[in-house]
Coordinates of C-alpha atoms and ligand atoms in Angstrom, one line a residue:
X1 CA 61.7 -30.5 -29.3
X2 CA 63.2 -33.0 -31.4
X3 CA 66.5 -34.4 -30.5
X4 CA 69.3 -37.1 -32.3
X5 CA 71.5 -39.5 -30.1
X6 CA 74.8 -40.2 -31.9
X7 CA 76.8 -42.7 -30.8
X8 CA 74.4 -46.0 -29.8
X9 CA 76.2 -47.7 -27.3
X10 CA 76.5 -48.5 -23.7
X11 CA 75.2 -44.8 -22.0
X12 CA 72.9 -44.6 -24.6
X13 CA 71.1 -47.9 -24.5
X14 CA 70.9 -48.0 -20.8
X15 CA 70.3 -44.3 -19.9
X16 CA 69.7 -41.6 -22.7
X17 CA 66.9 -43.5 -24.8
X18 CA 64.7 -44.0 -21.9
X19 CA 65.4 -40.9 -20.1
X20 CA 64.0 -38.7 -23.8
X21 CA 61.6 -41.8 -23.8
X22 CA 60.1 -41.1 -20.8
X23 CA 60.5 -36.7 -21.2
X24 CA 57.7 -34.7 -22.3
X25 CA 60.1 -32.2 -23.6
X26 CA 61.7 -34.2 -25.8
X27 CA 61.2 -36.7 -29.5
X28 CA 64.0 -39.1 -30.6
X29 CA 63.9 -38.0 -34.0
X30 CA 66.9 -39.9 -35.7
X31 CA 70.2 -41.7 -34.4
X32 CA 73.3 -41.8 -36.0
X33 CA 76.2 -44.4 -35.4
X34 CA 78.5 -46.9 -37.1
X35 CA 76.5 -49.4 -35.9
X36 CA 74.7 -49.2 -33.4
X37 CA 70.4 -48.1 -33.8
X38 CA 67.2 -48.1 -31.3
X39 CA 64.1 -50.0 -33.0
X40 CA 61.3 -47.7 -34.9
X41 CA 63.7 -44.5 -35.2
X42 CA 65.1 -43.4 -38.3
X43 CA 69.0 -44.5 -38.2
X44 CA 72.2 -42.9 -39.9
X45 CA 75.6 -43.7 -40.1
X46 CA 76.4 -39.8 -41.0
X47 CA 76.2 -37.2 -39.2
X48 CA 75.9 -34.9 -41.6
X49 CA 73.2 -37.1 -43.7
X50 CA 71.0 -37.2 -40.6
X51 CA 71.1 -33.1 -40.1
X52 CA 70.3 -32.6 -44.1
X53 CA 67.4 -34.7 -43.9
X54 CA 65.9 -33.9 -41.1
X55 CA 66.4 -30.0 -40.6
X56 CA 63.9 -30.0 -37.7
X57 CA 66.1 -31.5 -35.1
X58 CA 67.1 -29.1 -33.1
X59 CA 69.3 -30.7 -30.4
X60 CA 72.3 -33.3 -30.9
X61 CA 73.0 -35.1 -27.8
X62 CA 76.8 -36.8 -28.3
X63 CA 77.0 -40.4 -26.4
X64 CA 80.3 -42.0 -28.0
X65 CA 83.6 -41.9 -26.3
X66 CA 85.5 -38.7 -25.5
X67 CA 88.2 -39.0 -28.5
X68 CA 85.8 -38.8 -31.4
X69 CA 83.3 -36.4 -29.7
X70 CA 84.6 -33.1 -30.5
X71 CA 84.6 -33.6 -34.4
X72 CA 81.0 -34.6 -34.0
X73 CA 80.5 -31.2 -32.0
X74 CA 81.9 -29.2 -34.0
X75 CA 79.9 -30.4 -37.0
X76 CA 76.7 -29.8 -34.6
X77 CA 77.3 -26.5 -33.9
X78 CA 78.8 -25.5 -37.5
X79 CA 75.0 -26.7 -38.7
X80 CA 73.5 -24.5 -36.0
X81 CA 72.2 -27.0 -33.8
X82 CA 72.1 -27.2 -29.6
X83 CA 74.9 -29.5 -28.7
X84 CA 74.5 -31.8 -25.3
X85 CA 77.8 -33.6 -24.3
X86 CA 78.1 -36.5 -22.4
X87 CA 80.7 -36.5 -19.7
X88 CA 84.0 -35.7 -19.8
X89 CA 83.1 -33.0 -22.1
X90 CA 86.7 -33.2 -24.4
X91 CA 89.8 -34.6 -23.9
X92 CA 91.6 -31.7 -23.4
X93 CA 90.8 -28.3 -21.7
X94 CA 91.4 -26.8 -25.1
X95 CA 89.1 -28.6 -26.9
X96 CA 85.9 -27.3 -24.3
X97 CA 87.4 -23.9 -24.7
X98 CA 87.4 -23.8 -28.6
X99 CA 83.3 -25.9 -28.5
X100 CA 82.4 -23.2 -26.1
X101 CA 83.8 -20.5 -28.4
X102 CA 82.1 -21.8 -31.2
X103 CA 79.0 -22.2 -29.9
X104 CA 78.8 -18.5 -28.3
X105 CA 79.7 -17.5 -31.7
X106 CA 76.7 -19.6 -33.3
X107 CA 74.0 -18.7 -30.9
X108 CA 73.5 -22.3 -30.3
X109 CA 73.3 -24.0 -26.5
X110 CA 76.1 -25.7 -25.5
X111 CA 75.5 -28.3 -22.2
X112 CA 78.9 -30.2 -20.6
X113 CA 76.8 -32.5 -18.6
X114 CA 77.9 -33.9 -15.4
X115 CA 75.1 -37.0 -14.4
X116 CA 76.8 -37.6 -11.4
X117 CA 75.4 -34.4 -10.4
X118 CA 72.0 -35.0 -10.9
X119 CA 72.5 -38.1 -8.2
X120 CA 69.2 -37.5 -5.2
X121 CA 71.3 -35.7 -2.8
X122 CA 74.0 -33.9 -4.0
X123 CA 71.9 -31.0 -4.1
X124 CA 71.3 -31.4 -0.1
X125 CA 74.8 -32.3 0.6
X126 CA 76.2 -28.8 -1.0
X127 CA 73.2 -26.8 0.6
X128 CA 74.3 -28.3 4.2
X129 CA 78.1 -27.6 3.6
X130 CA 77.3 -24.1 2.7
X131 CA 77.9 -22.8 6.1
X132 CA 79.9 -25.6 7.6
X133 CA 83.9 -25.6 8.6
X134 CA 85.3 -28.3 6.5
X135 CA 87.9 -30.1 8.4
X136 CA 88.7 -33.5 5.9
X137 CA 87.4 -34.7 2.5
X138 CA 87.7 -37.6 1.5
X139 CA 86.0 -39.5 -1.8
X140 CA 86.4 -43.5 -2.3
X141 CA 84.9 -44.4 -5.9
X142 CA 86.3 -48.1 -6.4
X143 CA 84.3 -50.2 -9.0
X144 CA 84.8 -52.8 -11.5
X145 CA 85.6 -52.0 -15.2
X146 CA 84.7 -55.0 -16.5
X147 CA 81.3 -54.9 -15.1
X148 CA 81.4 -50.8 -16.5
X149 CA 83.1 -50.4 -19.4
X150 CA 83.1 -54.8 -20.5
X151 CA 85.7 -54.8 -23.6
X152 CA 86.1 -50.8 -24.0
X153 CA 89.4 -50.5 -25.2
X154 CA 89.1 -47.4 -25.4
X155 CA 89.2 -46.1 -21.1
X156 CA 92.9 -47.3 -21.3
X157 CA 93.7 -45.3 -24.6
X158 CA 95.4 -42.0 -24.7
X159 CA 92.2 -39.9 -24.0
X160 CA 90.2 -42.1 -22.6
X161 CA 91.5 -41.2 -18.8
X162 CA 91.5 -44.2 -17.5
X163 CA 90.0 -44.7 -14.1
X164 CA 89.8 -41.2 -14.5
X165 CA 86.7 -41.6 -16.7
X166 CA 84.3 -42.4 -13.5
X167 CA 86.7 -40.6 -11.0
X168 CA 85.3 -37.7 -12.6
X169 CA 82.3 -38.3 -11.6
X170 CA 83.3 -38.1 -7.8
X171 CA 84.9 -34.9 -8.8
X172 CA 82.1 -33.5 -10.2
X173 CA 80.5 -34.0 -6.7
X174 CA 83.3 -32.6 -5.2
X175 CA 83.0 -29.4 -6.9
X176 CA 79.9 -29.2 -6.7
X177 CA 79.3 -29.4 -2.9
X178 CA 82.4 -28.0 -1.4
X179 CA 82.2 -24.4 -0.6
X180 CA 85.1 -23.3 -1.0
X181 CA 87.4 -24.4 -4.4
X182 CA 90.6 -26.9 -3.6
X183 CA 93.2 -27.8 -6.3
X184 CA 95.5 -30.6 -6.7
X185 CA 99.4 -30.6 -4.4
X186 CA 100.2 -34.2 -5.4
X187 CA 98.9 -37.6 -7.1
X188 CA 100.0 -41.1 -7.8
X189 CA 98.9 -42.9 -10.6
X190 CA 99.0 -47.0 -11.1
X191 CA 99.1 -47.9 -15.1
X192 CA 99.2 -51.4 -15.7
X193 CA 102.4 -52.3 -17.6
X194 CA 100.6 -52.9 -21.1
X195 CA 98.0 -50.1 -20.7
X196 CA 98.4 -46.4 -21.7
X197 CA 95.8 -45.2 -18.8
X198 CA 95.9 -45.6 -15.3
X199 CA 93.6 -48.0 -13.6
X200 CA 93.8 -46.7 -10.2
X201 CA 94.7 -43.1 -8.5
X202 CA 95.2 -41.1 -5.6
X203 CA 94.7 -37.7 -5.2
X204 CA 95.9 -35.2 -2.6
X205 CA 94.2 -31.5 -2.6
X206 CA 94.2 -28.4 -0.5
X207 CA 92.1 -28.5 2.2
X208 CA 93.1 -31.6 3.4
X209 CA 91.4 -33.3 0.9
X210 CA 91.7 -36.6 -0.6
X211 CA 90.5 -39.1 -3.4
X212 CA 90.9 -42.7 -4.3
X213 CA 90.1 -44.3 -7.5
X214 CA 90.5 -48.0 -8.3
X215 CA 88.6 -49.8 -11.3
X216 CA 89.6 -53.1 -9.5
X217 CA 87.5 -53.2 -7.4
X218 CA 85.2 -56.6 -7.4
X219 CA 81.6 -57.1 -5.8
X220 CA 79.6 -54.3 -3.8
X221 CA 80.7 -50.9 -5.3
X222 CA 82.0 -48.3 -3.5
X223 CA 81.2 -44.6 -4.8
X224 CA 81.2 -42.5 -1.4
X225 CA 82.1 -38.7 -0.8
X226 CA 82.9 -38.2 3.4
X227 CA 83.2 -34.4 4.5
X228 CA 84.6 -33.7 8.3
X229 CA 83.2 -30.7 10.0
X230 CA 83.6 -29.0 12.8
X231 CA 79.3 -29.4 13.3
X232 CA 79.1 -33.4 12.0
X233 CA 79.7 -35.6 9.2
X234 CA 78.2 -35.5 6.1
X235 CA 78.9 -39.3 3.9
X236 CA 77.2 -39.8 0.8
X237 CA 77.2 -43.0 -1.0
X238 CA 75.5 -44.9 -4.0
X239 CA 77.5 -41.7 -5.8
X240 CA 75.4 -39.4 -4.3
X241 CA 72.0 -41.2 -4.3
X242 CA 71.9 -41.7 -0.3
X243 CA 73.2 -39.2 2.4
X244 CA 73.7 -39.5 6.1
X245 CA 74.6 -37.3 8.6
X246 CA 76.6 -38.0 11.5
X247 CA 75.6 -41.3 10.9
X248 CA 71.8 -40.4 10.5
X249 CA 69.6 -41.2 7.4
X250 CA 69.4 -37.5 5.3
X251 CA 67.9 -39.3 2.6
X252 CA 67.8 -42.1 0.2
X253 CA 66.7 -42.9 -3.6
X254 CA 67.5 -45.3 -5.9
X255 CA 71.1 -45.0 -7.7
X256 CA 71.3 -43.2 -10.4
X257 CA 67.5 -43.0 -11.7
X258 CA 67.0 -39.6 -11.8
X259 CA 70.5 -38.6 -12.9
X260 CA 69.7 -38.5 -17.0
X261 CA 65.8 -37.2 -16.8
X262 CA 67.7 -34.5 -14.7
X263 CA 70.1 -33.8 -17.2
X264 CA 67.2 -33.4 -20.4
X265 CA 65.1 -31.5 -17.8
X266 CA 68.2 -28.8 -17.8
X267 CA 69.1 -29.2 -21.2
X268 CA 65.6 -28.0 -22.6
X269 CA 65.5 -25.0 -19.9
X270 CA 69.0 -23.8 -21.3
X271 CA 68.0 -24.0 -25.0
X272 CA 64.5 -21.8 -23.8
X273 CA 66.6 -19.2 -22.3
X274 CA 69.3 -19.3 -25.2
X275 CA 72.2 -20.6 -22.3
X276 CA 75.0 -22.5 -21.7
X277 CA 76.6 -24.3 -19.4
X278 CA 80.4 -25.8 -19.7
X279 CA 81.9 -25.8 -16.8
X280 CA 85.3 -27.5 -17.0
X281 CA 86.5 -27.4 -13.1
X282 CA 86.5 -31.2 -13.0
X283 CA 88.0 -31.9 -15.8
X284 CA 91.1 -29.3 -15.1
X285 CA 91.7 -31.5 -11.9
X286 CA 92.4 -34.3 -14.2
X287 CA 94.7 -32.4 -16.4
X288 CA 96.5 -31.3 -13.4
X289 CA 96.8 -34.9 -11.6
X290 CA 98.3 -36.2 -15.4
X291 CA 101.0 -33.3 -15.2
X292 CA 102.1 -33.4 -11.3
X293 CA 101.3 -37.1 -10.6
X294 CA 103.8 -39.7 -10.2
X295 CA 103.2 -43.0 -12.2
X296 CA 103.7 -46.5 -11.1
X297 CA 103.7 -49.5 -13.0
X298 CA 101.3 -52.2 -12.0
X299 CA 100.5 -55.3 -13.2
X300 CA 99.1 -56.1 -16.6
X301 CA 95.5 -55.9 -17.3
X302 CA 93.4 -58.1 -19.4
X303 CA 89.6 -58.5 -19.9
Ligands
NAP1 P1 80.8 -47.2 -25.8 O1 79.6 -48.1 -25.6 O2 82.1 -47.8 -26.0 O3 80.6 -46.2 -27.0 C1 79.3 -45.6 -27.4 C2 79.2 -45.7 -28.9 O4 80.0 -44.7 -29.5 C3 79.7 -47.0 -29.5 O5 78.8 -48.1 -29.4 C4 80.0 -46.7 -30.9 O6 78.9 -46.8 -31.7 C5 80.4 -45.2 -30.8 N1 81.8 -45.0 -31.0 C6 82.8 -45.6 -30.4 N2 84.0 -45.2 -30.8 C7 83.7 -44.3 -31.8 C8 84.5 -43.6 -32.7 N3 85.9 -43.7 -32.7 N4 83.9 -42.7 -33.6 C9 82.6 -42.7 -33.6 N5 81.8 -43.3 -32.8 C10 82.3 -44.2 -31.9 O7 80.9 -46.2 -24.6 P2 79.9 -45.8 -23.4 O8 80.1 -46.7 -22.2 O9 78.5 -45.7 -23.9 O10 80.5 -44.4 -23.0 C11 80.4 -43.3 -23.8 C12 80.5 -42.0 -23.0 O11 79.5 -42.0 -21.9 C13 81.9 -41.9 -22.3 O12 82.3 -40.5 -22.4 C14 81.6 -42.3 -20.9 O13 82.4 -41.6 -20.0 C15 80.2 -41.8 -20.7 N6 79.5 -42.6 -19.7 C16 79.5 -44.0 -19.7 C17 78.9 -44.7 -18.6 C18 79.0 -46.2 -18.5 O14 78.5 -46.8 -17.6 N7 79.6 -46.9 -19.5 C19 78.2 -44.0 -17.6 C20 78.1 -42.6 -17.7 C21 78.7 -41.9 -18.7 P3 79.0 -47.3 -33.2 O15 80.0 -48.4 -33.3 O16 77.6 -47.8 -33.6 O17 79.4 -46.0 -34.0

């Protein structure tokens, strides 16, 4: 099938071209961006230019930041094309509500993708859980967002969440694998005093379950999900790529390869069977820690 990137940036560059590079499902027909283009493909700066010209794309996957993205969506759909999102899929609840409704309404494919998903054993770590007593959760994602996110402006603008923007990656897992659904009781959030976003978090849910975000953090990286039960441990870290359990190796791959090949490899099976999948359960744990949690100023931050 053939398939447009818009927005040429960071995730795009580093993931998305080589993952429909590498697909046998897929052609990078065209890309669209201000900017931004990948060598040899045909390169727009209008959305609506690139769909008129080339009628035979039949997939749009969206790659810019979460503030623009739902204009471009709705555009997509509106022109009756499949619409792939990347992650968080809108900036408000709402706004994955009203891009699901259109879409139904369209008989296009809409996918809210999730890569952190996709990591090597998240898979394993929900089918192990399935049965298990959960006694304690807790998730530690703690990385730098200057190596991340190097000049983005835009994670510490209203929509951009913040260090919400990879904590919901580790909430992704975290519905995912749990068998049984928690929801927030209480959060603190640290914005820096010239900064409209947090930059680090800490979330308290049923179940005894907690998380901890911090884009301070400075050499290794620390994206680990640890679930108590009463028949072991189960720790995954490198975001889901390696698991133990009680302490013993369940498994290991390399971070994040076979996150985005994972996530084309679902997108074409949805638009085969004419499906969709939006689910917004991570996201709604967001929304809920920026309406209950209590904010703290921190000290400035600069790149
Ligand atoms: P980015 O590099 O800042 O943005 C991607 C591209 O989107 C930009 O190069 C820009 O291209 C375009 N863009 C930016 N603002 C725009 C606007 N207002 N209107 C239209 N286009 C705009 O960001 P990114 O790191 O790739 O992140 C994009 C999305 O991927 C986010 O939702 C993020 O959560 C997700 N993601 C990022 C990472 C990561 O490691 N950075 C990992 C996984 C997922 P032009 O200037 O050429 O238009």
């Amino acid at each position: 099938m053939k398939i447009a990137l818009v927005g040429i940036g960071k995730i795009a560059r580093d993931q998305h071209v080589p993952s429909i590079t590498a697909s046998p499902d897929w052609a990078l027909a065209a890309t669209c961006s201000r900017a931004g283009h990948i060598d040899g493909i045909p390169a727009y700066t209008d959305l609506e230019d690139m769909m008129s010209a080339h009628p035979d794309i039949q997939v749009v996957s969206l790659c810019m930041p979460p503030v623009p993205r739902y204009e471009f969506a709705r555009k997509v759909i509106a022109a009756g094309r499949h619409v792939m999102l990347e992650k968080p899929p809108g900036v408000t609840l709402s706004e994955c509500h009203a891009l699901e409704d259109m879409a139904r309404a369209a008989g296009v494919s809409i996918f809210a993708t999730w890569h952190s998903r996709e990591a090597a054993r998240v898979s394993a770590a929900r089918d192990w859980l399935q049965d298990k007593e959960i006694t304690k959760t807790h998730i530690t994602w703690r990385e730098d967002v200057r190596t991340w996110h190097p000049n983005q402006d835009w994670v510490f603008e209203p929509g951009g969440m913040g260090v919400m923007d990879p904590g919901i990656n580790a909430l992704s897992v975290m519905t995912k694998i749990l068998p049984s659904p928690v929801h927030l009781l209480g959060a603190e959030l640290e914005f820096p005093a010239n900064r409209q976003m947090p930059i680090a978090v800490q979330l308290q849910f049923t179940g005894n379950t907690t998380a901890d975000f911090d884009w301070r953090q400075t050499g290794p990286q620390t994206w680990d999900v640890e679930v108590w039960t009463t028949a072991g441990k189960l720790h995954l870290t490198q975001g889901g790529a390696h698991m133990t359990i009680d302490g013993k190796d369940a498994g290991h791959d390399p971070a994040i390869a076979g996150e985005y090949p994972a996530l084309y490899a679902q997108m074409a099976d949805l638009v085969a069977r004419g499906a969709s999948e939006m689910d917004v359960s991570p996201l709604r744990h967001v929304a809920d820690a920026f309406m209950l949690g209590k904010r703290v100023q921190v000290e400035a931050f600069d790149w």
